Amino acid sequence: MDMFPDAKRITKVNKNPTKLVIIKAVKTGGTRLVGDLEGNHIIYFDGKSDFYETKANVFNVIQNWEDYNNKNNKNVPLDVYAIKYITDLNKHCIANGPIADYLTIDTVTKFEEIAKTLALMDYKKTAMGKSFSESDITLLPMGAGYGRLRLAFKRLYDLLEPCYSKCLIFIAHPKASSITVDGKELQAQDIALIGKQKLLIAADCDAIGNMYRVKGRNVNILSFKSSQQDLVAGARPEHLQNAEIEISEILDDGTFVSHWDKIFIKD
């Protein structure tokens, strides 16, 4: 086998994002938006998800966890159940192919909390970790827990790869961060994740957009515009670069309409 094959020109490019982050404030319609995407499978971590009809399939982690414990007379912790679901989903998709065109994690903050539990479980299996009595891996001395969290997050993240054929979508909450520009402190918007998980997501995703509601209108905008006060927004696909897209609206008769065709354009 030739270890150094010839480099080749890139002649076919992805027009659409294969990994997308939507940063949105609470109760601005992010869950309803991804629920309106046909061919989507949502792993929903944030409680109830049955307020609206969906075109997507929704796996409500909390509801299914409660049903599982009740039916089997067990007391499996929520995070352990979620880890097992993601692990089993990965095995199923490796054997049978992707479960859907799109896979959505709602929210990535909850996904990180599950990774913390996985990191703690892994550490307690080690000789050093058997005597660790804390419930939070990040309390390990010298910041060692953050490295273990990063590895666990990456491990769970990689398990999602075989589960979709077109795009992995993360719903994220915003976090205010301080940055210094020309000696002045500015408040900037960031993803609500700990440390290097944010860097992993930001580097690996093709498009990161901030969703906000237009004042006085029932319209949501998904903005991919980069600025000094937005630390993560941006996009690689040409049609999304510095774009502001009307991604959803509620019509006068109460009908909810999404415009996913502006994100995932036809070839």
JSON list of C-alpha atoms in Angstrom, two decimals, residues 48-235:
[
{"chain": "A", "resi": 48, "resn": "LYS", "atom": "CA", "xyz": [-41.76, 17.92, 27.79]},
{"chain": "A", "resi": 49, "resn": "SER", "atom": "CA", "xyz": [-41.80, 18.08, 24.00]},
{"chain": "A", "resi": 50, "resn": "ASP", "atom": "CA", "xyz": [-45.47, 17.53, 23.17]},
{"chain": "A", "resi": 51, "resn": "PHE", "atom": "CA", "xyz": [-46.71, 21.11, 22.92]},
{"chain": "A", "resi": 52, "resn": "TYR", "atom": "CA", "xyz": [-46.71, 21.11, 19.10]},
{"chain": "A", "resi": 53, "resn": "GLU", "atom": "CA", "xyz": [-47.20, 18.61, 16.31]},
{"chain": "A", "resi": 54, "resn": "THR", "atom": "CA", "xyz": [-43.93, 17.72, 14.58]},
{"chain": "A", "resi": 55, "resn": "LYS", "atom": "CA", "xyz": [-42.77, 16.52, 11.20]},
{"chain": "A", "resi": 56, "resn": "ALA", "atom": "CA", "xyz": [-39.68, 15.11, 12.94]},
{"chain": "A", "resi": 57, "resn": "ASN", "atom": "CA", "xyz": [-39.43, 12.04, 15.13]},
{"chain": "A", "resi": 58, "resn": "VAL", "atom": "CA", "xyz": [-38.76, 12.98, 18.76]},
{"chain": "A", "resi": 59, "resn": "PHE", "atom": "CA", "xyz": [-37.08, 10.77, 21.34]},
{"chain": "A", "resi": 60, "resn": "ASN", "atom": "CA", "xyz": [-37.91, 12.43, 24.65]},
{"chain": "A", "resi": 61, "resn": "VAL", "atom": "CA", "xyz": [-35.14, 11.23, 26.96]},
{"chain": "A", "resi": 62, "resn": "ILE", "atom": "CA", "xyz": [-36.84, 12.12, 30.25]},
{"chain": "A", "resi": 63, "resn": "GLN", "atom": "CA", "xyz": [-40.24, 10.63, 29.35]},
{"chain": "A", "resi": 64, "resn": "ASN", "atom": "CA", "xyz": [-38.69, 7.43, 27.99]},
{"chain": "A", "resi": 65, "resn": "TRP", "atom": "CA", "xyz": [-36.40, 7.16, 31.02]},
{"chain": "A", "resi": 66, "resn": "GLU", "atom": "CA", "xyz": [-39.39, 7.41, 33.38]},
{"chain": "A", "resi": 67, "resn": "ASP", "atom": "CA", "xyz": [-41.30, 4.81, 31.34]},
{"chain": "A", "resi": 68, "resn": "TYR", "atom": "CA", "xyz": [-38.29, 2.47, 31.33]},
{"chain": "A", "resi": 69, "resn": "ASN", "atom": "CA", "xyz": [-37.84, 2.61, 35.11]},
{"chain": "A", "resi": 70, "resn": "ASN", "atom": "CA", "xyz": [-41.58, 2.20, 35.77]},
{"chain": "A", "resi": 71, "resn": "LYS", "atom": "CA", "xyz": [-42.01, -0.74, 33.41]},
{"chain": "A", "resi": 72, "resn": "ASN", "atom": "CA", "xyz": [-38.89, -2.56, 34.61]},
{"chain": "A", "resi": 73, "resn": "ASN", "atom": "CA", "xyz": [-39.15, -1.58, 38.31]},
{"chain": "A", "resi": 74, "resn": "LYS", "atom": "CA", "xyz": [-35.67, -0.09, 38.15]},
{"chain": "A", "resi": 75, "resn": "ASN", "atom": "CA", "xyz": [-33.98, 3.08, 39.32]},
{"chain": "A", "resi": 76, "resn": "VAL", "atom": "CA", "xyz": [-31.48, 3.73, 36.54]},
{"chain": "A", "resi": 77, "resn": "PRO", "atom": "CA", "xyz": [-30.14, 7.33, 36.77]},
{"chain": "A", "resi": 78, "resn": "LEU", "atom": "CA", "xyz": [-31.22, 9.62, 33.94]},
{"chain": "A", "resi": 79, "resn": "ASP", "atom": "CA", "xyz": [-27.72, 10.31, 32.61]},
{"chain": "A", "resi": 80, "resn": "VAL", "atom": "CA", "xyz": [-26.83, 6.60, 32.63]},
{"chain": "A", "resi": 81, "resn": "TYR", "atom": "CA", "xyz": [-29.99, 5.87, 30.65]},
{"chain": "A", "resi": 82, "resn": "ALA", "atom": "CA", "xyz": [-29.11, 8.63, 28.14]},
{"chain": "A", "resi": 83, "resn": "ILE", "atom": "CA", "xyz": [-25.58, 7.27, 27.69]},
{"chain": "A", "resi": 84, "resn": "LYS", "atom": "CA", "xyz": [-26.97, 3.81, 27.03]},
{"chain": "A", "resi": 85, "resn": "TYR", "atom": "CA", "xyz": [-29.47, 5.17, 24.51]},
{"chain": "A", "resi": 86, "resn": "ILE", "atom": "CA", "xyz": [-26.77, 7.00, 22.54]},
{"chain": "A", "resi": 87, "resn": "THR", "atom": "CA", "xyz": [-24.49, 3.94, 22.68]},
{"chain": "A", "resi": 88, "resn": "ASP", "atom": "CA", "xyz": [-27.25, 1.60, 21.51]},
{"chain": "A", "resi": 89, "resn": "LEU", "atom": "CA", "xyz": [-28.30, 4.05, 18.78]},
{"chain": "A", "resi": 90, "resn": "ASN", "atom": "CA", "xyz": [-24.72, 4.11, 17.52]},
{"chain": "A", "resi": 91, "resn": "LYS", "atom": "CA", "xyz": [-24.60, 0.29, 17.35]},
{"chain": "A", "resi": 92, "resn": "HIS", "atom": "CA", "xyz": [-27.96, 0.17, 15.59]},
{"chain": "A", "resi": 93, "resn": "CYS", "atom": "CA", "xyz": [-26.89, 2.70, 12.96]},
{"chain": "A", "resi": 94, "resn": "ILE", "atom": "CA", "xyz": [-23.54, 1.00, 12.34]},
{"chain": "A", "resi": 95, "resn": "ALA", "atom": "CA", "xyz": [-25.43, -2.23, 11.66]},
{"chain": "A", "resi": 96, "resn": "ASN", "atom": "CA", "xyz": [-28.42, -0.80, 9.78]},
{"chain": "A", "resi": 97, "resn": "GLY", "atom": "CA", "xyz": [-27.43, 2.62, 8.46]},
{"chain": "A", "resi": 98, "resn": "PRO", "atom": "CA", "xyz": [-28.44, 6.14, 9.58]},
{"chain": "A", "resi": 99, "resn": "ILE", "atom": "CA", "xyz": [-31.66, 6.50, 11.51]},
{"chain": "A", "resi": 100, "resn": "ALA", "atom": "CA", "xyz": [-32.57, 9.75, 9.69]},
{"chain": "A", "resi": 101, "resn": "ASP", "atom": "CA", "xyz": [-31.34, 12.41, 7.29]},
{"chain": "A", "resi": 102, "resn": "TYR", "atom": "CA", "xyz": [-30.92, 14.84, 10.17]},
{"chain": "A", "resi": 103, "resn": "LEU", "atom": "CA", "xyz": [-30.08, 14.26, 13.83]},
{"chain": "A", "resi": 104, "resn": "THR", "atom": "CA", "xyz": [-30.72, 16.98, 16.40]},
{"chain": "A", "resi": 105, "resn": "ILE", "atom": "CA", "xyz": [-29.35, 17.25, 19.94]},
{"chain": "A", "resi": 106, "resn": "ASP", "atom": "CA", "xyz": [-31.57, 19.53, 22.03]},
{"chain": "A", "resi": 107, "resn": "THR", "atom": "CA", "xyz": [-29.68, 20.89, 23.91]},
{"chain": "A", "resi": 108, "resn": "VAL", "atom": "CA", "xyz": [-25.90, 20.58, 23.66]},
{"chain": "A", "resi": 109, "resn": "THR", "atom": "CA", "xyz": [-25.63, 21.89, 27.26]},
{"chain": "A", "resi": 110, "resn": "LYS", "atom": "CA", "xyz": [-27.54, 18.82, 28.51]},
{"chain": "A", "resi": 111, "resn": "PHE", "atom": "CA", "xyz": [-25.38, 16.67, 26.23]},
{"chain": "A", "resi": 112, "resn": "GLU", "atom": "CA", "xyz": [-22.33, 18.07, 28.04]},
{"chain": "A", "resi": 113, "resn": "GLU", "atom": "CA", "xyz": [-23.86, 17.23, 31.44]},
{"chain": "A", "resi": 114, "resn": "ILE", "atom": "CA", "xyz": [-24.25, 13.63, 30.30]},
{"chain": "A", "resi": 115, "resn": "ALA", "atom": "CA", "xyz": [-20.61, 13.65, 29.20]},
{"chain": "A", "resi": 116, "resn": "LYS", "atom": "CA", "xyz": [-19.67, 14.75, 32.73]},
{"chain": "A", "resi": 117, "resn": "THR", "atom": "CA", "xyz": [-21.45, 11.70, 34.11]},
{"chain": "A", "resi": 118, "resn": "LEU", "atom": "CA", "xyz": [-19.67, 9.46, 31.59]},
{"chain": "A", "resi": 119, "resn": "ALA", "atom": "CA", "xyz": [-16.30, 10.97, 32.54]},
{"chain": "A", "resi": 120, "resn": "LEU", "atom": "CA", "xyz": [-17.04, 10.37, 36.24]},
{"chain": "A", "resi": 121, "resn": "MET", "atom": "CA", "xyz": [-18.11, 6.76, 35.59]},
{"chain": "A", "resi": 122, "resn": "ASP", "atom": "CA", "xyz": [-14.92, 6.11, 33.61]},
{"chain": "A", "resi": 123, "resn": "TYR", "atom": "CA", "xyz": [-12.72, 7.70, 36.28]},
{"chain": "A", "resi": 124, "resn": "LYS", "atom": "CA", "xyz": [-14.29, 5.67, 39.09]},
{"chain": "A", "resi": 125, "resn": "LYS", "atom": "CA", "xyz": [-13.34, 2.50, 37.22]},
{"chain": "A", "resi": 126, "resn": "THR", "atom": "CA", "xyz": [-9.65, 3.40, 37.56]},
{"chain": "A", "resi": 127, "resn": "ALA", "atom": "CA", "xyz": [-7.43, 2.62, 40.56]},
{"chain": "A", "resi": 128, "resn": "MET", "atom": "CA", "xyz": [-7.09, 6.33, 41.37]},
{"chain": "A", "resi": 129, "resn": "GLY", "atom": "CA", "xyz": [-10.79, 7.02, 40.95]},
{"chain": "A", "resi": 130, "resn": "LYS", "atom": "CA", "xyz": [-12.15, 4.34, 43.29]},
{"chain": "A", "resi": 131, "resn": "SER", "atom": "CA", "xyz": [-11.78, 6.63, 46.30]},
{"chain": "A", "resi": 132, "resn": "PHE", "atom": "CA", "xyz": [-13.10, 9.78, 44.56]},
{"chain": "A", "resi": 133, "resn": "SER", "atom": "CA", "xyz": [-16.23, 10.76, 46.50]},
{"chain": "A", "resi": 134, "resn": "GLU", "atom": "CA", "xyz": [-17.34, 13.87, 44.60]},
{"chain": "A", "resi": 135, "resn": "SER", "atom": "CA", "xyz": [-20.23, 13.79, 42.12]},
{"chain": "A", "resi": 136, "resn": "ASP", "atom": "CA", "xyz": [-18.61, 16.29, 39.72]},
{"chain": "A", "resi": 137, "resn": "ILE", "atom": "CA", "xyz": [-15.56, 15.22, 37.68]},
{"chain": "A", "resi": 138, "resn": "THR", "atom": "CA", "xyz": [-14.43, 18.84, 37.28]},
{"chain": "A", "resi": 139, "resn": "LEU", "atom": "CA", "xyz": [-13.59, 18.94, 41.01]},
{"chain": "A", "resi": 140, "resn": "LEU", "atom": "CA", "xyz": [-10.52, 16.79, 40.44]},
{"chain": "A", "resi": 141, "resn": "PRO", "atom": "CA", "xyz": [-7.34, 18.62, 41.56]},
{"chain": "A", "resi": 142, "resn": "MET", "atom": "CA", "xyz": [-5.19, 20.61, 39.13]},
{"chain": "A", "resi": 143, "resn": "GLY", "atom": "CA", "xyz": [-7.98, 20.79, 36.53]},
{"chain": "A", "resi": 144, "resn": "ALA", "atom": "CA", "xyz": [-7.55, 17.10, 35.63]},
{"chain": "A", "resi": 145, "resn": "GLY", "atom": "CA", "xyz": [-11.32, 16.62, 35.50]},
{"chain": "A", "resi": 146, "resn": "TYR", "atom": "CA", "xyz": [-11.71, 19.02, 32.58]},
{"chain": "A", "resi": 147, "resn": "GLY", "atom": "CA", "xyz": [-9.43, 16.87, 30.44]},
{"chain": "A", "resi": 148, "resn": "ARG", "atom": "CA", "xyz": [-11.49, 13.79, 31.31]},
{"chain": "A", "resi": 149, "resn": "LEU", "atom": "CA", "xyz": [-14.69, 15.70, 30.53]},
{"chain": "A", "resi": 150, "resn": "ARG", "atom": "CA", "xyz": [-13.29, 16.72, 27.14]},
{"chain": "A", "resi": 151, "resn": "LEU", "atom": "CA", "xyz": [-12.46, 13.11, 26.27]},
{"chain": "A", "resi": 152, "resn": "ALA", "atom": "CA", "xyz": [-15.90, 11.88, 27.36]},
{"chain": "A", "resi": 153, "resn": "PHE", "atom": "CA", "xyz": [-17.64, 14.64, 25.39]},
{"chain": "A", "resi": 154, "resn": "LYS", "atom": "CA", "xyz": [-15.64, 13.75, 22.27]},
{"chain": "A", "resi": 155, "resn": "ARG", "atom": "CA", "xyz": [-16.46, 10.07, 22.75]},
{"chain": "A", "resi": 156, "resn": "LEU", "atom": "CA", "xyz": [-20.21, 10.74, 22.91]},
{"chain": "A", "resi": 157, "resn": "TYR", "atom": "CA", "xyz": [-19.93, 13.22, 20.04]},
{"chain": "A", "resi": 158, "resn": "ASP", "atom": "CA", "xyz": [-18.24, 10.61, 17.83]},
{"chain": "A", "resi": 159, "resn": "LEU", "atom": "CA", "xyz": [-20.99, 8.08, 18.60]},
{"chain": "A", "resi": 160, "resn": "LEU", "atom": "CA", "xyz": [-23.46, 10.32, 16.74]},
{"chain": "A", "resi": 161, "resn": "GLU", "atom": "CA", "xyz": [-21.54, 10.22, 13.45]},
{"chain": "A", "resi": 162, "resn": "PRO", "atom": "CA", "xyz": [-23.15, 7.07, 11.92]},
{"chain": "A", "resi": 163, "resn": "CYS", "atom": "CA", "xyz": [-26.65, 8.11, 12.96]},
{"chain": "A", "resi": 164, "resn": "TYR", "atom": "CA", "xyz": [-27.48, 10.69, 10.25]},
{"chain": "A", "resi": 165, "resn": "SER", "atom": "CA", "xyz": [-26.91, 11.01, 6.51]},
{"chain": "A", "resi": 166, "resn": "LYS", "atom": "CA", "xyz": [-27.11, 14.77, 5.90]},
{"chain": "A", "resi": 167, "resn": "CYS", "atom": "CA", "xyz": [-26.61, 16.99, 8.95]},
{"chain": "A", "resi": 168, "resn": "LEU", "atom": "CA", "xyz": [-26.07, 16.92, 12.70]},
{"chain": "A", "resi": 169, "resn": "ILE", "atom": "CA", "xyz": [-27.84, 19.84, 14.42]},
{"chain": "A", "resi": 170, "resn": "PHE", "atom": "CA", "xyz": [-27.14, 21.16, 17.90]},
{"chain": "A", "resi": 171, "resn": "ILE", "atom": "CA", "xyz": [-29.51, 23.46, 19.76]},
{"chain": "A", "resi": 172, "resn": "ALA", "atom": "CA", "xyz": [-27.45, 25.59, 22.16]},
{"chain": "A", "resi": 173, "resn": "HIS", "atom": "CA", "xyz": [-28.14, 28.28, 24.73]},
{"chain": "A", "resi": 174, "resn": "PRO", "atom": "CA", "xyz": [-26.18, 31.53, 24.63]},
{"chain": "A", "resi": 175, "resn": "LYS", "atom": "CA", "xyz": [-23.69, 32.63, 27.27]},
{"chain": "A", "resi": 176, "resn": "ALA", "atom": "CA", "xyz": [-22.42, 36.14, 27.85]},
{"chain": "A", "resi": 177, "resn": "SER", "atom": "CA", "xyz": [-18.62, 36.41, 27.79]},
{"chain": "A", "resi": 178, "resn": "SER", "atom": "CA", "xyz": [-16.29, 39.33, 28.30]},
{"chain": "A", "resi": 179, "resn": "ILE", "atom": "CA", "xyz": [-13.65, 40.22, 25.72]},
{"chain": "A", "resi": 180, "resn": "THR", "atom": "CA", "xyz": [-11.17, 43.08, 25.61]},
{"chain": "A", "resi": 181, "resn": "VAL", "atom": "CA", "xyz": [-10.83, 45.06, 22.39]},
{"chain": "A", "resi": 182, "resn": "ASP", "atom": "CA", "xyz": [-8.48, 48.05, 22.19]},
{"chain": "A", "resi": 183, "resn": "GLY", "atom": "CA", "xyz": [-8.34, 48.14, 25.96]},
{"chain": "A", "resi": 184, "resn": "LYS", "atom": "CA", "xyz": [-12.14, 48.18, 26.32]},
{"chain": "A", "resi": 185, "resn": "GLU", "atom": "CA", "xyz": [-14.19, 45.36, 27.83]},
{"chain": "A", "resi": 186, "resn": "LEU", "atom": "CA", "xyz": [-17.11, 44.25, 25.66]},
{"chain": "A", "resi": 187, "resn": "GLN", "atom": "CA", "xyz": [-19.92, 41.81, 26.34]},
{"chain": "A", "resi": 188, "resn": "ALA", "atom": "CA", "xyz": [-19.97, 39.12, 23.67]},
{"chain": "A", "resi": 189, "resn": "GLN", "atom": "CA", "xyz": [-22.21, 36.17, 22.87]},
{"chain": "A", "resi": 190, "resn": "ASP", "atom": "CA", "xyz": [-20.85, 32.66, 23.18]},
{"chain": "A", "resi": 191, "resn": "ILE", "atom": "CA", "xyz": [-22.03, 29.03, 23.39]},
{"chain": "A", "resi": 192, "resn": "ALA", "atom": "CA", "xyz": [-22.95, 27.88, 26.90]},
{"chain": "A", "resi": 193, "resn": "LEU", "atom": "CA", "xyz": [-20.37, 25.10, 27.14]},
{"chain": "A", "resi": 194, "resn": "ILE", "atom": "CA", "xyz": [-17.39, 24.51, 29.39]},
{"chain": "A", "resi": 195, "resn": "GLY", "atom": "CA", "xyz": [-13.90, 25.18, 28.05]},
{"chain": "A", "resi": 196, "resn": "LYS", "atom": "CA", "xyz": [-12.68, 23.14, 25.12]},
{"chain": "A", "resi": 197, "resn": "GLN", "atom": "CA", "xyz": [-16.01, 21.50, 24.28]},
{"chain": "A", "resi": 198, "resn": "LYS", "atom": "CA", "xyz": [-16.96, 24.86, 22.80]},
{"chain": "A", "resi": 199, "resn": "LEU", "atom": "CA", "xyz": [-13.78, 24.86, 20.70]},
{"chain": "A", "resi": 200, "resn": "LEU", "atom": "CA", "xyz": [-14.52, 21.34, 19.43]},
{"chain": "A", "resi": 201, "resn": "ILE", "atom": "CA", "xyz": [-18.04, 22.32, 18.37]},
{"chain": "A", "resi": 202, "resn": "ALA", "atom": "CA", "xyz": [-16.97, 25.63, 16.84]},
{"chain": "A", "resi": 203, "resn": "ALA", "atom": "CA", "xyz": [-14.13, 24.06, 14.83]},
{"chain": "A", "resi": 204, "resn": "ASP", "atom": "CA", "xyz": [-16.05, 21.02, 13.64]},
{"chain": "A", "resi": 205, "resn": "CYS", "atom": "CA", "xyz": [-19.36, 22.62, 12.65]},
{"chain": "A", "resi": 206, "resn": "ASP", "atom": "CA", "xyz": [-19.86, 24.12, 9.19]},
{"chain": "A", "resi": 207, "resn": "ALA", "atom": "CA", "xyz": [-22.36, 26.74, 10.32]},
{"chain": "A", "resi": 208, "resn": "ILE", "atom": "CA", "xyz": [-23.18, 28.42, 13.63]},
{"chain": "A", "resi": 209, "resn": "GLY", "atom": "CA", "xyz": [-26.09, 30.82, 13.75]},
{"chain": "A", "resi": 210, "resn": "ASN", "atom": "CA", "xyz": [-27.79, 32.98, 16.37]},
{"chain": "A", "resi": 211, "resn": "MET", "atom": "CA", "xyz": [-31.57, 32.85, 16.34]},
{"chain": "A", "resi": 212, "resn": "TYR", "atom": "CA", "xyz": [-33.56, 35.84, 17.53]},
{"chain": "A", "resi": 213, "resn": "ARG", "atom": "CA", "xyz": [-37.13, 37.07, 17.27]},
{"chain": "A", "resi": 214, "resn": "VAL", "atom": "CA", "xyz": [-37.92, 40.25, 15.36]},
{"chain": "A", "resi": 215, "resn": "LYS", "atom": "CA", "xyz": [-39.43, 42.79, 17.73]},
{"chain": "A", "resi": 216, "resn": "GLY", "atom": "CA", "xyz": [-43.12, 43.34, 17.03]},
{"chain": "A", "resi": 217, "resn": "ARG", "atom": "CA", "xyz": [-43.35, 40.45, 14.55]},
{"chain": "A", "resi": 218, "resn": "ASN", "atom": "CA", "xyz": [-43.79, 36.68, 14.88]},
{"chain": "A", "resi": 219, "resn": "VAL", "atom": "CA", "xyz": [-40.66, 36.09, 12.81]},
{"chain": "A", "resi": 220, "resn": "ASN", "atom": "CA", "xyz": [-37.41, 34.39, 13.84]},
{"chain": "A", "resi": 221, "resn": "ILE", "atom": "CA", "xyz": [-34.10, 35.29, 12.18]},
{"chain": "A", "resi": 222, "resn": "LEU", "atom": "CA", "xyz": [-31.14, 32.92, 12.03]},
{"chain": "A", "resi": 223, "resn": "SER", "atom": "CA", "xyz": [-28.04, 35.08, 11.71]},
{"chain": "A", "resi": 224, "resn": "PHE", "atom": "CA", "xyz": [-24.65, 33.80, 10.55]},
{"chain": "A", "resi": 225, "resn": "LYS", "atom": "CA", "xyz": [-23.07, 37.25, 10.68]},
{"chain": "A", "resi": 226, "resn": "SER", "atom": "CA", "xyz": [-19.74, 37.45, 12.46]},
{"chain": "A", "resi": 227, "resn": "SER", "atom": "CA", "xyz": [-18.80, 40.42, 14.62]},
{"chain": "A", "resi": 228, "resn": "GLN", "atom": "CA", "xyz": [-16.52, 41.44, 17.48]},
{"chain": "A", "resi": 229, "resn": "GLN", "atom": "CA", "xyz": [-19.36, 40.80, 19.90]},
{"chain": "A", "resi": 230, "resn": "ASP", "atom": "CA", "xyz": [-20.25, 37.40, 18.51]},
{"chain": "A", "resi": 231, "resn": "LEU", "atom": "CA", "xyz": [-17.49, 34.91, 19.26]},
{"chain": "A", "resi": 232, "resn": "VAL", "atom": "CA", "xyz": [-18.80, 31.93, 17.29]},
{"chain": "A", "resi": 233, "resn": "ALA", "atom": "CA", "xyz": [-21.29, 32.81, 14.53]},
{"chain": "A", "resi": 234, "resn": "GLY", "atom": "CA", "xyz": [-20.28, 32.11, 10.95]},
{"chain": "A", "resi": 235, "resn": "ALA", "atom": "CA", "xyz": [-20.64, 29.62, 8.12]}
]
